[in-house]
Coordinates of C-alpha atoms and ligand atoms in Angstrom, one line a residue:
M1 CA 75.2 68.1 187.4
D2 CA 77.3 64.8 187.8
R3 CA 80.6 65.0 189.0
I4 CA 83.4 62.4 189.3
R5 CA 85.2 62.0 192.6
I6 CA 88.7 60.4 192.5
R7 CA 90.9 59.4 195.5
G8 CA 94.5 59.2 193.7
G9 CA 97.3 56.4 194.3
A10 CA 95.7 53.1 193.5
P11 CA 97.3 50.9 190.9
L12 CA 94.9 49.6 188.3
N13 CA 95.1 45.6 188.1
G14 CA 92.5 43.3 186.1
L15 CA 90.6 43.4 183.1
I16 CA 88.8 46.1 181.1
P17 CA 86.3 45.4 178.5
I18 CA 86.5 47.9 175.5
S19 CA 83.4 49.2 174.0
G20 CA 82.5 49.3 170.2
A21 CA 83.9 52.6 168.7
K22 CA 81.6 55.5 169.0
N23 CA 83.4 57.2 166.0
A24 CA 82.4 54.1 163.9
A25 CA 78.9 53.6 165.3
L26 CA 78.0 57.5 164.6
P27 CA 78.8 57.0 160.6
L28 CA 77.5 53.3 160.4
M29 CA 74.3 54.8 162.0
I30 CA 73.8 57.3 159.4
A31 CA 74.5 54.9 156.7
S32 CA 71.3 53.2 157.2
L33 CA 69.7 56.4 155.8
L34 CA 70.9 55.0 152.2
T35 CA 68.7 52.2 152.0
D36 CA 64.9 51.3 152.7
E37 CA 65.8 48.0 154.4
A38 CA 67.2 47.3 158.0
L39 CA 70.5 48.0 159.0
E40 CA 71.2 45.7 162.4
L41 CA 74.4 47.3 164.1
G42 CA 75.7 45.1 166.9
N43 CA 78.6 46.3 169.7
V44 CA 77.1 49.7 169.7
P45 CA 78.3 51.5 172.8
R46 CA 75.9 52.9 175.3
L47 CA 76.7 56.7 175.2
A48 CA 75.0 60.2 174.9
D49 CA 76.2 60.8 171.3
I50 CA 74.5 57.5 170.1
S51 CA 71.4 58.5 171.7
S52 CA 71.6 62.1 170.3
L53 CA 72.0 60.6 166.7
L54 CA 69.1 58.1 167.4
R55 CA 67.0 61.1 168.1
I56 CA 67.9 62.9 165.2
M57 CA 67.5 59.6 163.1
S58 CA 63.9 59.5 164.6
N59 CA 63.2 63.0 163.5
F60 CA 63.7 62.0 160.0
G61 CA 61.3 58.8 160.5
V62 CA 63.8 56.4 160.8
D63 CA 62.5 53.3 162.8
H64 CA 65.0 51.9 165.2
S65 CA 64.6 49.0 167.8
I66 CA 67.2 48.0 170.4
A67 CA 67.6 44.3 171.3
G68 CA 67.0 43.4 174.7
R69 CA 70.0 41.9 176.5
R70 CA 70.5 38.2 175.9
P71 CA 71.9 35.3 178.4
G72 CA 75.6 35.8 178.9
Q73 CA 75.5 39.5 178.2
T74 CA 76.4 42.2 180.6
S75 CA 76.1 45.8 180.7
E76 CA 79.2 46.0 179.0
T77 CA 78.3 44.1 176.0
G78 CA 77.5 46.3 173.4
Q79 CA 73.9 46.7 172.0
T80 CA 72.3 45.7 168.9
I81 CA 70.4 48.5 167.2
R82 CA 68.3 47.8 164.2
L83 CA 67.8 51.1 162.1
T84 CA 65.0 51.1 159.2
A85 CA 65.0 54.3 157.0
R86 CA 61.8 52.9 155.1
S87 CA 59.5 56.3 154.9
V88 CA 61.8 58.9 155.6
I89 CA 59.2 61.9 156.4
D90 CA 61.6 64.6 156.5
T91 CA 65.0 65.8 155.4
C92 CA 65.8 68.5 157.4
A93 CA 68.0 68.2 160.6
P94 CA 67.3 71.2 162.5
Y95 CA 70.0 73.3 164.6
E96 CA 68.7 72.0 168.2
L97 CA 69.6 68.5 167.1
V98 CA 72.8 69.1 165.0
S99 CA 74.3 71.5 167.5
T100 CA 74.7 68.8 170.2
M101 CA 77.0 66.5 168.0
R102 CA 79.2 67.6 165.1
A103 CA 79.0 64.3 163.5
S104 CA 75.2 64.5 162.8
F105 CA 76.0 67.1 160.1
W106 CA 77.3 63.8 157.9
V107 CA 73.7 62.9 157.4
I108 CA 73.4 65.4 154.4
A109 CA 75.8 62.8 152.5
P110 CA 73.0 60.0 152.4
L111 CA 70.2 62.2 152.4
V112 CA 71.1 63.9 149.3
A113 CA 72.2 60.7 147.4
R114 CA 69.1 58.8 148.3
F115 CA 66.4 61.5 148.3
G116 CA 68.1 64.2 146.0
E117 CA 67.5 67.0 148.7
A118 CA 68.8 67.6 152.3
R119 CA 68.6 70.6 154.6
V120 CA 71.1 70.7 157.5
S121 CA 72.0 73.0 160.2
M122 CA 75.5 74.4 160.3
P123 CA 77.0 72.6 163.0
G124 CA 77.6 74.9 165.9
G125 CA 80.8 76.1 167.6
C126 CA 82.9 73.8 168.9
A127 CA 85.2 74.0 171.9
I128 CA 88.0 72.4 169.9
G129 CA 89.2 75.2 167.4
T130 CA 87.3 76.1 164.1
R131 CA 86.1 72.7 162.4
P132 CA 84.6 73.8 159.2
V133 CA 82.6 71.9 156.7
D134 CA 83.9 73.3 153.5
L135 CA 85.6 69.9 152.5
L136 CA 82.6 68.0 153.2
L137 CA 80.6 70.3 151.0
M138 CA 83.5 70.3 148.3
A139 CA 83.1 66.6 148.3
L140 CA 79.1 66.7 147.6
T141 CA 79.9 69.6 145.1
K142 CA 82.1 67.5 142.9
L143 CA 79.6 64.9 143.0
G144 CA 77.0 67.2 141.3
A145 CA 75.1 68.5 144.1
T146 CA 74.2 72.3 144.4
I147 CA 75.0 73.7 147.7
E148 CA 73.3 77.1 149.1
I149 CA 73.5 78.4 152.6
D150 CA 70.4 79.4 153.8
G151 CA 69.4 80.8 157.3
G152 CA 72.2 78.7 158.7
Y153 CA 71.5 75.6 156.7
V154 CA 73.2 74.1 154.0
V155 CA 70.9 73.0 151.4
A156 CA 72.0 70.5 149.1
K157 CA 70.3 69.5 146.1
A158 CA 70.7 66.9 143.5
P159 CA 67.3 66.2 142.1
K160 CA 68.5 63.9 139.3
G161 CA 70.9 62.0 141.6
L162 CA 74.9 62.2 142.1
I163 CA 77.3 61.5 139.5
G164 CA 80.7 59.9 140.0
A165 CA 83.8 62.3 140.3
E166 CA 87.3 62.5 141.3
I167 CA 87.6 64.1 145.0
E168 CA 91.0 65.1 146.1
F169 CA 91.0 66.3 149.7
P170 CA 93.7 69.1 150.1
K171 CA 93.9 67.7 153.7
V172 CA 93.0 64.5 155.6
T173 CA 89.4 64.7 156.7
V174 CA 87.9 61.6 158.3
G175 CA 84.5 63.4 158.1
G176 CA 85.1 64.3 154.6
T177 CA 86.0 60.5 153.5
H178 CA 82.9 59.2 155.3
V179 CA 80.5 61.7 153.2
A180 CA 82.3 61.3 150.0
L181 CA 82.3 57.4 150.5
M182 CA 78.3 57.4 151.4
A183 CA 77.5 59.8 149.0
A184 CA 79.5 58.0 146.4
T185 CA 77.7 54.6 146.8
L186 CA 74.5 55.8 145.3
A187 CA 76.2 58.2 142.4
R188 CA 76.0 56.9 138.8
G189 CA 79.6 56.0 137.8
T190 CA 82.7 56.1 139.4
T191 CA 84.2 58.0 142.1
V192 CA 87.9 58.0 143.0
I193 CA 88.5 59.5 146.5
R194 CA 92.3 60.9 147.0
N195 CA 94.1 61.7 150.1
A196 CA 91.2 59.8 151.8
A197 CA 91.3 59.2 155.7
R198 CA 92.9 55.7 156.4
E199 CA 91.4 55.7 160.0
P200 CA 90.0 52.1 160.9
E201 CA 86.3 53.9 161.2
V202 CA 86.5 54.4 157.6
I203 CA 87.5 50.7 156.8
D204 CA 84.7 49.6 159.0
L205 CA 82.2 51.8 157.2
A206 CA 83.2 50.6 153.8
D207 CA 83.0 47.1 155.5
C208 CA 79.6 47.6 155.9
L209 CA 78.8 49.5 153.1
I210 CA 79.8 46.6 150.9
K211 CA 77.7 44.4 152.9
M212 CA 74.8 46.8 151.9
G213 CA 75.7 46.2 148.2
A214 CA 78.0 49.0 147.5
K215 CA 81.2 48.4 145.1
I216 CA 84.2 49.9 147.0
E217 CA 88.1 49.1 146.9
G218 CA 90.8 50.5 148.8
A219 CA 89.5 51.7 152.1
G220 CA 92.2 52.0 154.4
T221 CA 94.4 53.3 151.9
S222 CA 94.5 57.0 150.7
E223 CA 92.8 56.2 147.3
I224 CA 89.3 54.8 147.3
V225 CA 87.5 54.0 144.4
V226 CA 83.5 53.7 144.4
E227 CA 81.5 52.2 141.6
G228 CA 78.2 53.7 142.2
V229 CA 75.0 51.2 142.5
A230 CA 71.4 52.2 142.0
R231 CA 70.3 50.6 145.5
L232 CA 71.5 49.5 148.9
G233 CA 70.0 47.0 150.9
G234 CA 70.0 45.5 154.6
A235 CA 72.8 44.0 156.2
S236 CA 74.2 43.4 159.8
H237 CA 77.5 44.4 161.1
E238 CA 79.7 44.3 164.3
V239 CA 81.1 47.8 165.1
L240 CA 85.1 47.7 165.6
P241 CA 86.5 48.2 169.1
D242 CA 87.1 51.8 170.2
R243 CA 91.1 52.4 169.9
I244 CA 90.6 55.7 171.6
E245 CA 89.1 53.9 174.7
T246 CA 91.8 51.2 174.4
G247 CA 94.6 54.0 174.1
T248 CA 92.9 56.1 177.1
Y249 CA 92.9 52.8 179.4
A250 CA 96.5 51.8 178.5
M251 CA 97.8 55.3 179.4
A252 CA 95.8 55.0 182.9
V253 CA 97.7 51.7 183.4
A254 CA 101.2 53.1 182.6
M255 CA 100.0 56.1 184.9
T256 CA 99.0 54.4 188.1
G257 CA 101.2 51.2 187.5
G258 CA 99.6 47.6 187.6
D259 CA 98.7 45.2 185.4
V260 CA 95.7 45.3 183.1
T261 CA 94.5 43.7 180.4
L262 CA 92.1 45.2 177.6
E263 CA 89.8 43.1 176.3
H264 CA 88.0 42.8 172.8
T265 CA 90.3 45.1 171.1
R266 CA 93.1 45.0 168.7
P267 CA 96.6 46.4 168.9
E268 CA 96.5 47.1 165.3
L269 CA 94.2 49.7 165.8
L270 CA 96.4 52.0 167.7
Q271 CA 99.8 50.4 167.0
F272 CA 101.8 54.0 167.1
A273 CA 100.3 54.9 170.3
L274 CA 101.0 51.6 172.1
D275 CA 104.7 52.3 170.7
V276 CA 105.2 55.6 172.0
L277 CA 103.7 53.9 175.4
G278 CA 106.3 51.2 175.3
Q279 CA 109.1 54.1 174.9
T280 CA 107.7 55.8 178.1
G281 CA 108.6 52.5 180.1
A282 CA 105.1 50.7 180.1
E283 CA 105.3 46.9 178.9
V284 CA 102.9 46.6 176.1
S285 CA 102.1 43.2 175.0
T286 CA 99.4 41.2 172.8
T287 CA 97.2 38.6 174.1
P288 CA 94.5 36.6 172.4
G289 CA 91.5 39.1 172.2
G290 CA 93.4 41.9 173.7
I291 CA 96.2 43.9 175.0
R292 CA 98.2 43.7 178.2
V293 CA 99.8 46.7 179.7
K294 CA 101.5 46.5 182.6
R295 CA 104.2 49.0 185.0
N296 CA 105.9 47.9 187.8
G297 CA 107.8 50.7 190.1
N298 CA 110.2 51.8 187.5
G299 CA 109.3 55.7 186.5
L300 CA 108.1 56.9 183.1
T301 CA 110.4 58.3 180.6
S302 CA 109.1 61.5 178.9
V303 CA 108.8 60.9 175.0
D304 CA 108.0 63.8 172.3
V305 CA 104.7 63.1 170.2
T306 CA 103.3 64.6 167.1
T307 CA 99.4 64.2 166.6
D308 CA 99.0 63.0 162.8
P309 CA 96.2 61.5 160.8
F310 CA 96.3 57.5 161.0
P311 CA 98.4 55.5 161.4
G312 CA 100.2 58.2 163.2
F313 CA 99.4 59.4 166.9
P314 CA 95.6 60.2 167.2
T315 CA 94.7 63.5 168.2
D316 CA 91.8 61.9 170.1
L317 CA 94.7 60.5 172.5
Q318 CA 96.9 63.7 173.1
A319 CA 95.2 65.0 176.1
Q320 CA 95.8 61.8 177.6
F321 CA 99.0 61.5 176.7
M322 CA 99.6 64.7 178.1
A323 CA 98.4 63.7 181.5
L324 CA 100.9 61.0 181.4
M325 CA 103.6 63.1 180.8
T326 CA 103.0 65.0 183.6
R327 CA 104.4 62.6 185.8
A328 CA 107.5 61.7 183.4
N329 CA 111.3 62.1 184.0
G330 CA 112.1 64.9 181.6
V331 CA 110.4 67.5 179.5
S332 CA 108.0 66.0 176.7
R333 CA 106.9 68.1 173.8
I334 CA 103.6 67.3 172.6
R335 CA 102.7 68.7 169.1
E336 CA 99.0 69.2 167.9
T337 CA 98.7 69.3 164.2
I338 CA 95.3 68.3 163.8
F339 CA 93.0 71.1 165.4
E340 CA 94.5 74.4 166.7
N341 CA 93.3 75.3 170.4
R342 CA 93.1 71.4 171.5
F343 CA 94.9 72.5 174.6
M344 CA 92.0 73.4 177.0
H345 CA 93.1 70.5 179.2
V346 CA 96.4 72.3 180.0
Q347 CA 95.0 74.9 182.6
E348 CA 93.0 72.2 184.1
L349 CA 96.0 69.9 184.8
A350 CA 97.7 72.9 186.1
R351 CA 95.4 73.3 189.0
L352 CA 96.6 69.8 189.8
G353 CA 100.2 70.8 189.7
A354 CA 101.3 70.0 186.2
K355 CA 104.0 72.3 184.7
I356 CA 103.1 72.9 181.2
R357 CA 104.0 75.6 178.8
L358 CA 102.3 76.2 175.4
D359 CA 104.0 77.8 172.4
G360 CA 102.1 77.7 169.3
D361 CA 101.2 74.2 168.2
S362 CA 103.1 72.9 171.0
A363 CA 102.9 71.9 174.6
Y364 CA 106.4 71.3 176.6
V365 CA 105.5 69.4 179.7
E366 CA 108.0 69.1 182.5
G367 CA 107.5 66.2 184.4
V368 CA 106.7 66.8 188.3
P369 CA 107.3 64.3 191.0
A370 CA 103.5 64.6 192.3
L371 CA 100.2 65.9 191.2
K372 CA 98.0 67.3 194.2
G373 CA 94.0 66.5 193.7
A374 CA 91.9 69.6 193.1
P375 CA 88.3 70.6 191.8
V376 CA 89.0 70.7 188.1
M377 CA 86.5 71.2 185.1
A378 CA 85.7 68.9 182.2
T379 CA 85.9 71.2 178.9
D380 CA 85.6 68.4 175.9
L381 CA 85.6 65.0 175.6
R382 CA 89.0 63.8 175.4
A383 CA 90.4 66.5 177.7
S384 CA 88.0 65.6 180.5
V385 CA 89.4 62.0 180.4
S386 CA 92.7 63.4 180.6
L387 CA 91.7 65.0 184.1
V388 CA 90.7 61.4 185.3
I389 CA 94.0 59.7 184.1
A390 CA 95.8 62.5 186.2
G391 CA 93.4 62.1 188.9
L392 CA 93.9 58.5 189.4
V393 CA 97.7 59.4 190.7
A394 CA 97.2 62.5 192.3
E395 CA 97.3 62.8 196.2
G396 CA 94.1 63.5 197.6
E397 CA 90.8 64.1 196.0
T398 CA 90.3 65.5 192.5
T399 CA 87.0 66.3 191.7
I400 CA 85.9 66.7 188.1
N401 CA 83.1 68.9 187.1
R402 CA 80.9 68.8 184.1
V403 CA 81.1 65.1 183.3
Y404 CA 78.5 64.8 180.6
H405 CA 81.5 65.3 178.2
L406 CA 82.8 62.1 179.6
D407 CA 79.2 60.3 179.1
R408 CA 79.5 61.3 175.3
G409 CA 82.3 59.2 174.7
F410 CA 83.1 57.0 177.4
E411 CA 80.7 53.6 178.3
A412 CA 80.9 52.8 182.2
L413 CA 84.0 54.6 182.8
E414 CA 83.9 54.8 186.5
T415 CA 82.7 51.3 186.7
K416 CA 85.6 49.8 184.6
L417 CA 88.1 51.9 186.4
A418 CA 86.8 51.1 189.9
R419 CA 86.7 47.5 189.3
C420 CA 90.5 47.5 188.8
G421 CA 90.8 48.9 191.9
A422 CA 90.8 52.8 191.3
E423 CA 89.0 54.9 194.2
I424 CA 86.7 56.6 191.8
E425 CA 82.8 57.4 192.2
R426 CA 80.2 59.3 190.5
L427 CA 78.3 61.9 192.4
R428 CA 74.9 62.5 191.1
G429 CA 73.3 65.7 190.9
Ligands
LIG1 C1 86.9 63.1 163.4 C2 86.6 62.4 164.8 C3 87.4 63.1 165.7 C4 88.8 63.2 165.6 C5 89.2 63.8 164.1 C6 90.5 63.5 163.6 C7 84.7 61.2 164.7 C8 82.8 61.4 165.2 N1 85.3 62.4 165.0 O1 86.5 64.5 163.4 O2 87.2 62.4 167.1 O3 89.3 63.9 166.5 O4 88.2 62.9 163.3 O5 90.9 62.3 164.0 O6 84.8 60.4 164.0 N2 88.6 70.3 158.2 C9 88.5 71.1 157.3 N3 87.4 71.2 156.5 C10 86.2 70.3 156.4 C11 86.6 69.2 157.7 C12 87.7 69.1 158.2 O7 89.5 72.3 157.3 O8 85.5 70.5 155.8 C13 89.8 70.0 159.0 C14 89.8 70.1 160.3 O9 89.7 71.4 160.8 C15 90.7 69.5 161.1 C16 91.3 68.4 160.0 O10 90.4 68.9 158.8 O11 91.9 70.3 161.1 C17 90.5 67.0 160.4 O12 89.2 67.1 160.6 P1 88.3 65.6 160.5 O13 89.3 64.8 160.2 O14 87.4 66.1 159.5 O15 87.7 65.8 161.6 P2 86.3 65.0 162.2 O16 85.8 64.0 160.9 O17 85.2 66.3 162.5

């Protein structure tokens, strides 16, 4: 298994190109199941989760092709993937495939909407607390699907098609909103989705569905209205920039000091997190086509944060921010309100010398003058990158094991950081 070795202490300086958002690319790929025409997606990141979903889609009989690199494109330019779900031969997603990535469960929505039936394995256990699918199934039931659980599989049926309805989510769910949105596009009549997630990835999915012929209003607000259509067609769409990757590198620069421009991204995708970063003492400014993050010499100030649905502080940046706060002056309270048990990185950060006390949904991080390198273990996607951020300033050598978690969500991480001066390398095997 690959490992990542970091020698801490080097500041980051230069340019980091930001990839397309994994969390937008996945639902967009799944949306290709809604039509028999080709959906062409540009700026798709090269990640293990994307390859896993392609395998699942191939299993259904979806054809895909990946365009070759064109002149001027580098390995960081996202790939263009063309998906055609013309002859879907199977509407069953088996456990072996769904268990590798939770988001693949969302295929249930387009499959039942277009084919009247889907059989999808319940997603496997997940390292970040219980992540149920009850609200996703509630949305499909409201739209007229019958749901049965059979041998670990969810069987959704709507032989006469789905029917528009009012869906009110009792809590904000990104996956639930994606599922309701995709299913409603092909339902007869009007669907109103209340307390919808407002995440930029929901807007990106809606934009693409509109290009495919869907009638959607209000994406990006908490009420989305969908007027069902009889069929959707092909389209071409560019995946939006990855706000979590953007925030991660911004925090890395705040941690190490230096001056880095994050290219191909937009501040409004993570304004809340950037404002928090400003309060810690980093200088954040907007450039044409990107964001510049600087910190020179001055120490970090501790800041309290609470994770919230968009536009609040993203749970997917909580671990990275905690890493940053391990070196701040004073104590920072970090409250996690989205997922229970999303604190696995605490133990590993402690191995590097961090002082963190857990109390219910909160972590109290007391800044220390120095972290010390050590072998640590990646436990999930965002937790593992928090260890990279800590390793970048830890004295001596930090080795991160189980980096396959990182490969699920961060494209060319060590290349991007090394080019800005970090001493970081991948050890194969
Ligand atoms: C998505 C993101 C993930 C991010 C999360 C929250 C993708 C691929 N993943 O995950 O990176 O951390 O949003 O921003 O886009 N819930 C229920 N019942 C359900 C569904 C969810 O109770 O049926 C709860 C969850 O346990 C959690 C909360 O709702 O407490 C939010 O989860 P949700 O927004 O659905 O997360 P995902 O869509 O799985």
